[in-house]
């Protein structure tokens, strides 16, 4: 069904899209032309947080709601742009009082609470680098990230701090912990509310060079510990333009990005690019449930919705009757990111909401959307769409030579767009290895069809995508071998109809230990606690040996082929 097309007729375009002629804009656009979309200080410097919030708070959007927040237990709060400016200023003053300086790393280990949003902005205002940590992380994942980044400040809550307490003795660079939910300081931590209450609402925002570091996110590759991807202040230009063109955000939109700021989507399109356009954003702290999500869409009159394929598949599985109980007519644009969106998902959007889902493709490293389906453009369901204006995308071979249409190769991007990672924290060589022949090599494989649409095939490496979340097999394997019963482990992503992939581990047990269902559960619990709630193997198989190269590297490709009943390929380099 690859030749199927959803034509963008008038009824599929409830509003005139901001990008109303893709080909013309693509051919003429250069990033420099868009510099005027940002507010620059007189000295030609910028600050991403100033652009996201302050310029709105100082103009006509001052009293406009920027954030609708709903807690897990139903508490509802609203914040205007002015509120966000003042709160982020106060937070910036708190950091300054604690001695935070330009370039220091300030990390957030929090669920989706308001403090995370204004704290992130406040950090950028000081010139420090803001980092986020997904609240499902366990001790080992936290330790690796806080140690590698040499974070100076950590903002968390009382519950999550218990995990931090177990590791903080080994983090000599971590000077202060701020608790968002403590009225007073507690066991080596400060109360954020208390510090905020004494802080001024005025703050002189740091003037940053466009290429100075703004925020960092750890992401998993196929080997080694996670890498700290650093983005520059100018990334907001890419996020702003792509939020305008791909997400079609307008200032009167009520926009819901379901991603957590622990991941890049929650930052680029949950804080920076979308507030920069002056839209109101909904944040729901609670967990996913189909009925609750429909209720939120209805109650907040959400107009633009950015979510992920796993969520879409779960909603589909919950049945078509459920959404019909809600009034969702105000939804006018639907987008998806994070993993392949099946054609059925695209079309289901049209059936239920009257408009299809629009797939967008990008990565933590790319800082913003690179390839997308735009409201104005016909959709070929299953395709990721076409490159954003300003982005040159190609399919290249392993030497960086561009391949003709319909040939499978590496999805690659010409370097130099504003959201491109600026560096990998303390891993210059690793950074350089991402570029070949003046192309950024994404690690994804795909092809381009004759009409210029890009199609995703899979990862070129062993990185796992489970429910849209990126998990490095090495991190899981390292955590598994810490378990007292485990000697060795090999981890793969196993295709799953709902989650895209699930994590499957092949485990060699210590001599004398017998595999059992109870042990499986025990190992799973161990990984959830030590590594992360989302990164545990849903399947564990006990084996006597693992396929390895002569140098002792586990060959996951072999495990995967065997699991899926596919040809195993060349085994000449294996010893077992
Ligand atoms: O493999 C691709 C997959 O997610 C990877 C990037 O993951 P992460 O850095 O966590 O960023 C996710 C949010 C931007 C990519 O290398 N991926 C992302 N979007 C798509 C996708 N795979 C297929 N189709 C997509 N639309």
Coordinates of C-alpha atoms and ligand atoms in Angstrom, one line a residue:
X1 CA 0.0 0.0 0.0
X2 CA 3.0 2.3 -0.4
X3 CA 1.4 4.2 -3.2
X4 CA -1.6 5.3 -1.1
X5 CA -1.9 9.0 -0.7
X6 CA -4.0 11.2 1.6
X7 CA -4.7 14.3 -0.4
X8 CA -4.9 17.5 1.6
X9 CA -8.4 18.6 0.6
X10 CA -10.0 21.7 2.3
X11 CA -11.8 19.7 5.0
X12 CA -8.4 18.2 6.1
X13 CA -7.1 21.8 6.6
X14 CA -9.3 23.5 9.2
X15 CA -6.9 26.5 9.2
X16 CA -4.6 28.1 6.7
X17 CA -1.2 26.5 7.5
X18 CA 1.8 28.7 8.3
X19 CA 3.8 26.8 5.7
X20 CA 1.4 27.2 2.7
X21 CA 3.8 26.3 -0.1
X22 CA 6.3 23.7 0.8
X23 CA 8.2 23.5 -2.4
X24 CA 8.6 27.3 -2.8
X25 CA 9.7 27.8 0.8
X26 CA 12.0 24.8 0.7
X27 CA 13.8 26.2 -2.4
X28 CA 14.2 29.7 -1.1
X29 CA 14.6 29.4 2.7
X30 CA 17.9 30.0 4.5
X31 CA 18.2 30.1 8.3
X32 CA 19.7 33.6 8.3
X33 CA 16.3 34.9 6.9
X34 CA 14.7 33.6 10.1
X35 CA 17.0 35.3 12.5
X36 CA 14.5 38.1 12.7
X37 CA 11.9 35.7 14.3
X38 CA 14.0 35.9 17.4
X39 CA 14.7 38.8 19.8
X40 CA 18.3 39.6 19.9
X41 CA 20.0 41.8 22.5
X42 CA 21.7 45.0 21.2
X43 CA 25.1 43.3 21.4
X44 CA 23.9 40.6 18.9
X45 CA 23.5 38.0 21.7
X46 CA 20.5 35.9 22.5
X47 CA 19.0 33.8 25.3
X48 CA 16.7 31.0 24.4
X49 CA 14.7 31.4 27.7
X50 CA 14.2 35.1 27.0
X51 CA 12.8 34.2 23.5
X52 CA 10.6 31.5 24.9
X53 CA 9.0 33.5 27.6
X54 CA 10.2 37.0 28.5
X55 CA 9.5 38.6 25.1
X56 CA 6.0 37.4 25.4
X57 CA 5.7 38.5 29.0
X58 CA 6.9 42.0 28.1
X59 CA 4.5 42.4 25.2
X60 CA 0.8 41.8 24.4
X61 CA 0.9 38.2 25.6
X62 CA 1.8 39.2 29.1
X63 CA -1.5 38.0 30.7
X64 CA -2.0 35.2 28.2
X65 CA -2.0 31.7 29.7
X66 CA 1.2 29.9 28.7
X67 CA 0.9 26.8 30.8
X68 CA -2.2 24.8 31.8
X69 CA -1.1 22.3 34.4
X70 CA -2.9 19.4 35.8
X71 CA -1.4 17.2 38.5
X72 CA -1.7 13.5 38.8
X73 CA -4.4 13.9 41.5
X74 CA -6.5 16.5 39.5
X75 CA -5.1 19.8 40.9
X76 CA -5.3 22.4 38.2
X77 CA -3.1 25.5 37.8
X78 CA -2.6 28.2 35.2
X79 CA 0.5 30.2 34.5
X80 CA 0.6 33.3 32.3
X81 CA 3.7 34.3 30.4
X82 CA 4.3 37.0 33.0
X83 CA 4.1 34.3 35.8
X84 CA 6.6 32.2 34.0
X85 CA 9.0 35.1 33.5
X86 CA 8.8 36.0 37.2
X87 CA 9.2 32.5 38.4
X88 CA 12.1 31.8 36.1
X89 CA 13.7 35.0 37.2
X90 CA 13.3 34.0 40.9
X91 CA 14.8 30.6 40.1
X92 CA 17.7 32.2 38.3
X93 CA 18.3 34.4 41.4
X94 CA 18.3 31.3 43.6
X95 CA 20.9 29.7 41.4
X96 CA 23.0 32.8 41.4
X97 CA 22.8 33.0 45.2
X98 CA 24.1 29.4 45.3
X99 CA 27.1 30.4 43.2
X100 CA 26.0 29.0 39.8
X101 CA 28.0 30.4 36.9
X102 CA 27.8 30.4 33.2
X103 CA 28.5 26.9 31.8
X104 CA 27.8 25.1 35.1
X105 CA 25.4 22.2 34.9
X106 CA 22.1 22.3 36.7
X107 CA 20.1 19.1 36.5
X108 CA 16.4 18.4 37.0
X109 CA 15.2 15.0 38.2
X110 CA 11.5 15.6 38.5
X111 CA 8.1 14.5 37.2
X112 CA 6.2 17.0 35.0
X113 CA 5.7 19.6 37.7
X114 CA 5.7 23.4 37.1
X115 CA 9.1 23.8 38.8
X116 CA 10.7 21.7 36.1
X117 CA 9.4 24.1 33.4
X118 CA 10.3 27.5 35.0
X119 CA 13.4 26.0 36.6
X120 CA 14.7 24.9 33.2
X121 CA 14.1 28.4 31.8
X122 CA 15.6 30.1 34.9
X123 CA 18.8 28.0 34.4
X124 CA 19.1 29.1 30.8
X125 CA 18.7 32.7 32.0
X126 CA 21.8 32.4 34.2
X127 CA 23.9 31.1 31.3
X128 CA 24.2 27.7 33.0
X129 CA 23.5 24.5 31.1
X130 CA 20.2 22.8 32.0
X131 CA 20.0 19.0 32.0
X132 CA 17.0 16.8 32.5
X133 CA 16.7 13.3 33.9
X134 CA 13.6 11.2 33.3
X135 CA 11.9 10.5 36.6
X136 CA 11.9 6.7 36.0
X137 CA 15.7 6.6 36.3
X138 CA 17.3 4.5 39.0
X139 CA 20.5 4.9 40.9
X140 CA 22.9 3.7 38.2
X141 CA 21.4 5.8 35.4
X142 CA 21.4 8.8 37.6
X143 CA 24.9 8.3 38.8
X144 CA 26.3 7.9 35.2
X145 CA 24.7 11.1 34.1
X146 CA 25.4 13.3 37.1
X147 CA 29.0 12.1 37.3
X148 CA 29.7 12.5 33.6
X149 CA 28.2 16.0 33.5
X150 CA 29.8 17.0 36.9
X151 CA 26.5 18.6 37.8
X152 CA 26.7 21.3 40.4
X153 CA 23.0 21.5 41.3
X154 CA 20.3 19.0 41.3
X155 CA 16.6 19.9 41.6
X156 CA 14.4 17.1 42.6
X157 CA 11.6 16.1 45.1
X158 CA 11.5 14.3 48.4
X159 CA 10.5 10.9 46.9
X160 CA 13.1 10.9 44.1
X161 CA 15.8 12.2 46.4
X162 CA 15.9 8.8 48.1
X163 CA 17.5 7.5 44.9
X164 CA 19.9 10.3 44.9
X165 CA 20.9 9.8 48.5
X166 CA 22.3 6.4 47.6
X167 CA 24.8 7.8 45.2
X168 CA 25.5 11.4 46.2
X169 CA 28.5 10.3 48.4
X170 CA 30.3 9.4 45.1
X171 CA 29.4 12.7 43.4
X172 CA 31.9 15.2 44.8
X173 CA 31.0 17.9 42.2
X174 CA 27.3 17.9 43.3
X175 CA 27.2 20.9 45.6
X176 CA 23.5 21.4 46.3
X177 CA 20.2 19.6 46.1
X178 CA 17.0 21.7 45.9
X179 CA 13.7 20.1 46.8
X180 CA 10.6 21.4 45.2
X181 CA 8.2 20.0 47.8
X182 CA 10.0 20.6 51.1
X183 CA 9.0 23.6 53.2
X184 CA 12.4 23.5 54.9
X185 CA 15.8 22.0 54.2
X186 CA 16.2 18.4 54.9
X187 CA 19.3 16.1 55.2
X188 CA 21.7 18.0 53.1
X189 CA 19.1 19.5 50.8
X190 CA 17.6 23.0 50.5
X191 CA 13.9 23.9 50.2
X192 CA 13.3 25.4 46.8
X193 CA 10.1 27.2 47.9
X194 CA 12.0 28.8 50.8
X195 CA 14.9 29.9 48.6
X196 CA 12.4 31.2 46.0
X197 CA 10.4 33.2 48.6
X198 CA 13.4 35.4 49.4
X199 CA 14.5 35.8 45.7
X200 CA 13.8 38.8 43.5
X201 CA 11.4 38.7 40.5
X202 CA 13.9 40.8 38.6
X203 CA 16.8 39.2 36.8
X204 CA 19.3 40.4 34.2
X205 CA 19.2 37.6 31.7
X206 CA 22.6 36.4 30.5
X207 CA 23.5 37.6 27.0
X208 CA 24.7 34.5 25.2
X209 CA 26.5 33.9 22.0
X210 CA 24.3 32.1 19.6
X211 CA 26.6 29.0 19.8
X212 CA 26.9 29.0 23.6
X213 CA 25.6 25.9 25.4
X214 CA 22.0 26.0 26.6
X215 CA 20.9 22.5 27.6
X216 CA 22.0 18.9 27.6
X217 CA 20.4 15.5 27.4
X218 CA 21.9 12.1 27.8
X219 CA 21.2 9.6 25.1
X220 CA 22.0 6.0 24.4
X221 CA 24.1 4.6 21.7
X222 CA 24.9 1.0 21.1
X223 CA 28.1 0.8 23.2
X224 CA 29.4 2.5 26.2
X225 CA 27.8 4.8 28.7
X226 CA 25.2 7.4 27.5
X227 CA 26.5 10.5 25.8
X228 CA 25.7 14.0 26.9
X229 CA 24.3 15.8 23.9
X230 CA 24.8 19.6 24.1
X231 CA 22.6 22.1 22.4
X232 CA 23.3 25.8 21.8
X233 CA 21.0 28.8 22.5
X234 CA 20.4 29.2 18.8
X235 CA 18.6 25.8 18.7
X236 CA 15.5 27.7 19.6
X237 CA 15.5 29.1 16.1
X238 CA 15.1 25.7 14.7
X239 CA 12.6 24.7 17.3
X240 CA 10.6 27.9 16.7
X241 CA 10.5 27.5 12.9
X242 CA 9.7 23.8 13.0
X243 CA 7.0 24.3 15.6
X244 CA 5.5 26.8 13.2
X245 CA 5.9 24.8 10.0
X246 CA 5.6 21.1 11.1
X247 CA 3.4 21.4 14.2
X248 CA 1.7 24.5 12.7
X249 CA 1.5 26.2 16.1
X250 CA -0.2 29.5 16.2
X251 CA -0.5 31.8 19.1
X252 CA -4.2 31.0 19.7
X253 CA -3.6 27.3 19.9
X254 CA -4.0 25.1 23.0
X255 CA -1.2 22.7 22.4
X256 CA -0.5 19.4 24.1
X257 CA 2.9 17.8 23.8
X258 CA 2.6 14.5 25.7
X259 CA 6.4 14.0 25.9
X260 CA 8.3 14.4 29.2
X261 CA 11.0 17.1 29.3
X262 CA 13.3 14.2 30.4
X263 CA 13.5 13.6 26.7
X264 CA 14.2 16.1 23.9
X265 CA 10.7 16.4 22.6
X266 CA 9.5 17.7 25.9
X267 CA 12.1 20.4 25.8
X268 CA 12.2 21.4 22.2
X269 CA 8.4 21.4 21.8
X270 CA 7.2 21.4 25.4
X271 CA 9.2 24.5 26.5
X272 CA 11.2 26.3 23.9
X273 CA 9.9 26.3 20.3
X274 CA 6.2 26.4 21.2
X275 CA 6.3 29.0 23.9
X276 CA 8.4 31.1 21.6
X277 CA 5.4 31.2 19.3
X278 CA 3.2 32.3 22.1
X279 CA 0.9 29.3 22.3
X280 CA -0.6 27.9 25.4
X281 CA 0.7 24.5 26.4
X282 CA -1.0 21.8 28.4
X283 CA 1.1 19.7 30.8
X284 CA -0.5 16.7 32.5
X285 CA 1.6 15.2 35.2
X286 CA -0.2 11.9 35.5
X287 CA 0.2 8.7 33.7
X288 CA -1.2 7.7 30.4
X289 CA -4.7 6.2 30.2
X290 CA -6.9 6.4 27.1
X291 CA -10.0 7.8 28.9
X292 CA -8.0 10.4 30.8
X293 CA -6.3 11.5 27.6
X294 CA -9.5 12.0 25.7
X295 CA -10.9 13.8 28.7
X296 CA -7.9 16.2 28.7
X297 CA -8.2 16.8 25.0
X298 CA -11.9 17.8 25.5
X299 CA -11.6 19.7 28.7
X300 CA -8.7 21.9 27.6
X301 CA -10.0 22.3 24.0
X302 CA -6.7 21.1 22.7
X303 CA -6.2 22.2 19.1
X304 CA -2.7 20.8 18.3
X305 CA -1.5 17.5 19.7
X306 CA 2.0 16.1 19.5
X307 CA 2.3 12.5 20.7
X308 CA 3.9 9.1 19.9
X309 CA 3.1 6.0 18.0
X310 CA 2.9 3.7 21.1
X311 CA 0.3 6.0 22.6
X312 CA -1.6 6.0 19.3
X313 CA -1.5 2.3 19.1
X314 CA -2.8 1.9 22.7
X315 CA -5.6 4.4 21.9
X316 CA -6.5 2.4 18.8
X317 CA -6.6 -0.8 20.8
X318 CA -8.9 0.8 23.4
X319 CA -11.5 1.0 20.6
X320 CA -13.3 3.6 18.5
X321 CA -16.3 3.9 20.8
X322 CA -14.3 5.6 23.6
X323 CA -13.2 8.8 21.7
X324 CA -16.7 9.2 20.3
X325 CA -17.9 9.9 23.8
X326 CA -15.9 13.1 23.9
X327 CA -16.3 16.3 22.0
X328 CA -13.0 16.6 20.2
X329 CA -14.0 18.7 17.3
X330 CA -11.5 21.5 18.2
X331 CA -8.5 19.3 17.3
X332 CA -7.1 20.7 14.1
X333 CA -3.6 19.2 13.8
X334 CA -2.1 15.9 15.0
X335 CA 1.5 15.0 15.0
X336 CA 3.6 12.0 16.0
X337 CA 7.3 11.4 16.8
X338 CA 9.7 8.9 18.3
X339 CA 9.3 5.7 16.4
X340 CA 7.8 4.5 13.1
X341 CA 4.2 5.5 12.8
X342 CA 2.3 2.7 11.0
X343 CA 0.0 3.7 8.1
X344 CA -2.9 2.4 10.2
X345 CA -2.1 5.0 12.9
X346 CA -2.0 7.8 10.3
X347 CA -5.4 6.8 9.0
X348 CA -7.0 6.1 12.3
X349 CA -6.5 9.8 13.1
X350 CA -8.6 10.7 10.1
X351 CA -11.3 8.2 11.0
X352 CA -11.7 9.3 14.6
X353 CA -10.7 13.0 14.6
X354 CA -11.3 13.9 11.0
X355 CA -7.6 14.6 10.4
X356 CA -4.7 12.2 9.9
X357 CA -1.6 12.0 12.2
X358 CA 1.5 13.7 10.7
X359 CA 4.7 11.8 11.3
X360 CA 7.8 13.8 12.1
X361 CA 11.3 12.4 12.3
X362 CA 14.3 13.7 14.3
X363 CA 16.6 12.8 17.3
X364 CA 18.0 14.1 20.5
X365 CA 21.2 15.0 18.5
X366 CA 19.3 17.0 15.9
X367 CA 17.6 19.3 18.4
X368 CA 14.4 19.7 16.4
X369 CA 12.3 18.2 13.6
X370 CA 14.2 17.5 10.4
X371 CA 11.8 15.5 8.2
X372 CA 8.1 15.8 8.5
X373 CA 4.7 15.7 7.0
X374 CA 3.3 19.3 6.8
X375 CA -0.3 20.2 7.0
X376 CA -0.2 21.5 3.4
X377 CA 1.5 18.4 2.0
X378 CA -0.2 15.2 0.9
X379 CA 0.6 12.3 3.1
X380 CA 1.9 9.0 2.0
X381 CA 1.0 6.9 5.1
X382 CA 4.1 5.2 6.5
X383 CA 6.5 7.9 5.2
X384 CA 8.2 10.3 7.5
X385 CA 7.7 13.1 5.0
X386 CA 10.1 15.6 3.5
X387 CA 12.9 17.7 4.9
X388 CA 12.1 20.9 6.8
X389 CA 13.0 24.0 4.8
X390 CA 16.6 24.8 5.8
X391 CA 17.4 21.1 6.1
X392 CA 19.2 19.1 3.4
X393 CA 18.6 15.4 3.9
X394 CA 20.0 12.6 1.9
X395 CA 20.4 8.8 1.8
X396 CA 24.1 8.0 1.7
X397 CA 26.3 4.9 1.7
X398 CA 28.8 4.2 4.5
X399 CA 31.4 6.5 2.8
X400 CA 29.0 9.4 2.7
X401 CA 28.2 9.2 -1.0
X402 CA 24.7 10.1 -1.8
X403 CA 22.5 7.3 -3.2
X404 CA 19.8 7.7 -5.8
X405 CA 16.0 7.4 -5.0
X406 CA 14.7 4.0 -3.9
X407 CA 18.1 2.8 -2.6
X408 CA 18.4 1.9 1.0
X409 CA 21.2 3.7 3.0
X410 CA 22.0 5.9 5.9
X411 CA 19.6 8.8 6.6
X412 CA 22.0 11.8 6.6
X413 CA 21.8 15.5 7.1
X414 CA 24.1 18.3 5.8
X415 CA 25.6 19.8 9.0
X416 CA 25.1 23.4 10.2
X417 CA 21.4 23.7 11.0
X418 CA 20.8 25.6 14.3
X419 CA 19.5 22.7 16.3
X420 CA 22.3 20.4 15.5
X421 CA 24.1 19.1 18.6
X422 CA 27.0 21.4 19.3
X423 CA 29.1 18.8 21.0
X424 CA 29.0 15.6 22.9
X425 CA 30.1 16.4 26.5
X426 CA 33.7 15.6 26.9
X427 CA 33.7 13.1 23.9
X428 CA 35.0 15.2 21.0
X429 CA 36.1 12.1 19.1
X430 CA 32.7 10.5 19.4
X431 CA 31.2 13.7 18.1
X432 CA 33.5 13.8 15.1
X433 CA 32.7 10.2 14.3
X434 CA 29.1 11.2 13.6
X435 CA 30.1 13.1 10.5
X436 CA 31.3 11.5 7.2
X437 CA 32.0 13.4 4.0
X438 CA 30.2 16.5 5.3
X439 CA 27.1 14.6 6.3
X440 CA 25.7 14.0 9.8
X441 CA 25.0 10.3 9.9
X442 CA 21.9 9.7 11.9
X443 CA 22.3 6.0 12.7
X444 CA 18.9 5.4 11.0
X445 CA 18.5 3.6 7.7
X446 CA 15.9 4.4 5.1
X447 CA 15.3 5.5 1.5
X448 CA 13.9 8.4 -0.4
X449 CA 11.2 7.8 -3.0
X450 CA 11.0 9.4 -6.4
X451 CA 8.8 12.2 -5.1
X452 CA 11.3 13.1 -2.4
X453 CA 9.4 11.4 0.6
X454 CA 11.7 9.7 3.1
X455 CA 10.9 6.2 4.5
X456 CA 12.3 4.7 7.6
X457 CA 13.7 1.2 7.6
X458 CA 15.4 0.7 10.9
X459 CA 18.4 1.5 13.0
X460 CA 21.8 0.9 11.7
X461 CA 22.9 -0.1 15.2
X462 CA 21.5 -2.0 18.2
X463 CA 19.8 1.0 19.8
X464 CA 16.4 -0.1 21.2
X465 CA 13.2 2.0 20.9
X466 CA 10.6 0.8 23.4
X467 CA 7.4 2.8 23.6
X468 CA 9.3 5.6 21.9
X469 CA 12.0 5.7 24.5
X470 CA 15.6 5.2 23.5
X471 CA 17.4 2.6 25.4
X472 CA 21.0 1.5 25.0
X473 CA 21.5 -2.3 25.2
X474 CA 24.9 -1.8 26.8
X475 CA 23.4 0.1 29.7
X476 CA 20.8 -2.7 30.3
X477 CA 23.5 -5.4 29.9
X478 CA 25.8 -3.6 32.4
X479 CA 22.9 -3.4 34.9
X480 CA 22.0 -7.1 34.4
X481 CA 25.5 -8.3 35.2
X482 CA 25.3 -6.4 38.5
X483 CA 22.5 -8.8 39.6
X484 CA 24.0 -11.4 42.0
X485 CA 22.7 -14.3 39.9
X486 CA 23.8 -13.1 36.5
X487 CA 27.2 -13.7 34.9
X488 CA 26.6 -12.4 31.4
X489 CA 23.8 -10.8 29.3
X490 CA 23.0 -9.8 25.8
X491 CA 20.1 -7.5 25.1
X492 CA 18.1 -6.8 22.0
X493 CA 14.9 -5.0 20.9
X494 CA 12.2 -7.5 20.0
X495 CA 9.4 -6.3 17.7
X496 CA 6.2 -5.7 19.5
X497 CA 2.8 -4.7 18.0
X498 CA 2.1 -2.0 20.6
X499 CA 5.4 -0.8 22.0
X500 CA 7.3 -1.0 18.7
X501 CA 10.0 -3.0 20.5
X502 CA 10.3 -4.6 23.9
X503 CA 13.6 -5.2 25.6
X504 CA 14.6 -8.9 25.6
X505 CA 17.6 -10.2 27.6
X506 CA 19.5 -13.4 27.1
X507 CA 21.1 -14.2 30.4
X508 CA 23.7 -16.6 31.6
X509 CA 23.3 -17.5 35.2
X510 CA 25.9 -18.2 37.8
X511 CA 26.9 -21.8 38.3
X512 CA 24.4 -23.5 40.4
X513 CA 21.6 -20.9 40.0
X514 CA 18.5 -22.3 38.4
X515 CA 16.3 -20.1 36.2
X516 CA 12.7 -19.7 37.3
X517 CA 9.8 -17.3 36.9
X518 CA 10.6 -15.9 40.2
X519 CA 14.1 -15.2 39.2
X520 CA 12.8 -13.4 36.1
X521 CA 10.7 -11.2 38.2
X522 CA 13.5 -10.6 40.6
X523 CA 15.9 -9.5 37.8
X524 CA 13.2 -7.3 36.3
X525 CA 12.7 -5.6 39.6
X526 CA 16.4 -5.1 40.0
X527 CA 16.7 -3.4 36.7
X528 CA 13.8 -1.1 37.3
X529 CA 15.3 0.0 40.5
X530 CA 18.9 0.3 39.5
X531 CA 18.6 1.4 35.9
X532 CA 15.2 2.7 35.0
X533 CA 11.5 1.9 35.3
X534 CA 11.1 1.9 31.5
X535 CA 14.4 0.1 30.6
X536 CA 13.8 -3.4 32.1
X537 CA 13.6 -6.5 29.9
X538 CA 10.0 -7.6 29.6
X539 CA 11.4 -10.9 28.4
X540 CA 14.3 -12.8 29.9
X541 CA 15.6 -16.0 28.4
X542 CA 18.2 -18.1 30.3
X543 CA 20.9 -19.4 28.0
X544 CA 24.1 -21.4 28.4
X545 CA 26.2 -19.3 26.0
X546 CA 26.1 -16.1 24.0
X547 CA 27.4 -15.5 20.5
X548 CA 30.6 -13.5 20.7
X549 CA 33.4 -12.3 18.5
X550 CA 37.0 -13.4 19.1
X551 CA 37.5 -10.2 21.1
X552 CA 34.6 -11.1 23.4
X553 CA 32.0 -8.7 22.1
X554 CA 28.4 -10.0 22.2
X555 CA 26.9 -10.1 18.7
X556 CA 23.4 -8.8 19.3
X557 CA 22.6 -9.0 15.6
X558 CA 22.9 -12.7 15.9
X559 CA 20.6 -12.9 18.9
X560 CA 18.1 -10.8 17.1
X561 CA 18.1 -12.8 13.9
X562 CA 17.7 -16.0 15.9
X563 CA 14.9 -14.6 18.0
X564 CA 13.0 -13.5 14.9
X565 CA 13.7 -16.7 12.9
X566 CA 15.7 -14.8 10.3
X567 CA 18.8 -15.9 8.4
X568 CA 21.7 -15.5 10.8
X569 CA 24.2 -14.2 8.2
X570 CA 27.9 -14.4 8.3
X571 CA 29.0 -16.3 11.4
X572 CA 32.7 -16.6 10.6
X573 CA 33.7 -14.0 13.2
X574 CA 31.9 -15.8 16.0
X575 CA 33.6 -18.1 18.5
X576 CA 30.5 -19.5 20.1
Ligands
LIG1 O1 15.4 5.7 15.3 C1 14.9 6.9 15.2 C2 13.6 7.0 16.1 O2 14.1 7.6 17.3 C3 15.5 7.9 17.2 C4 15.8 9.1 18.0 O3 15.4 8.9 19.3 P1 15.5 10.1 20.4 O4 16.9 10.7 20.3 O5 15.1 9.5 21.7 O6 14.5 11.2 19.9 C5 13.2 10.9 19.8 C6 12.4 12.2 19.6 C7 12.9 13.1 18.6 C8 15.7 8.0 15.8 O7 17.1 7.8 15.5 N1 12.6 7.9 15.5 C9 12.3 9.1 15.8 N2 11.3 9.6 15.1 C10 10.9 8.6 14.2 C11 11.8 7.5 14.5 N3 11.8 6.4 13.8 C12 10.8 6.3 12.8 N4 10.0 7.3 12.5 C13 10.0 8.5 13.2 N5 9.1 9.4 12.9

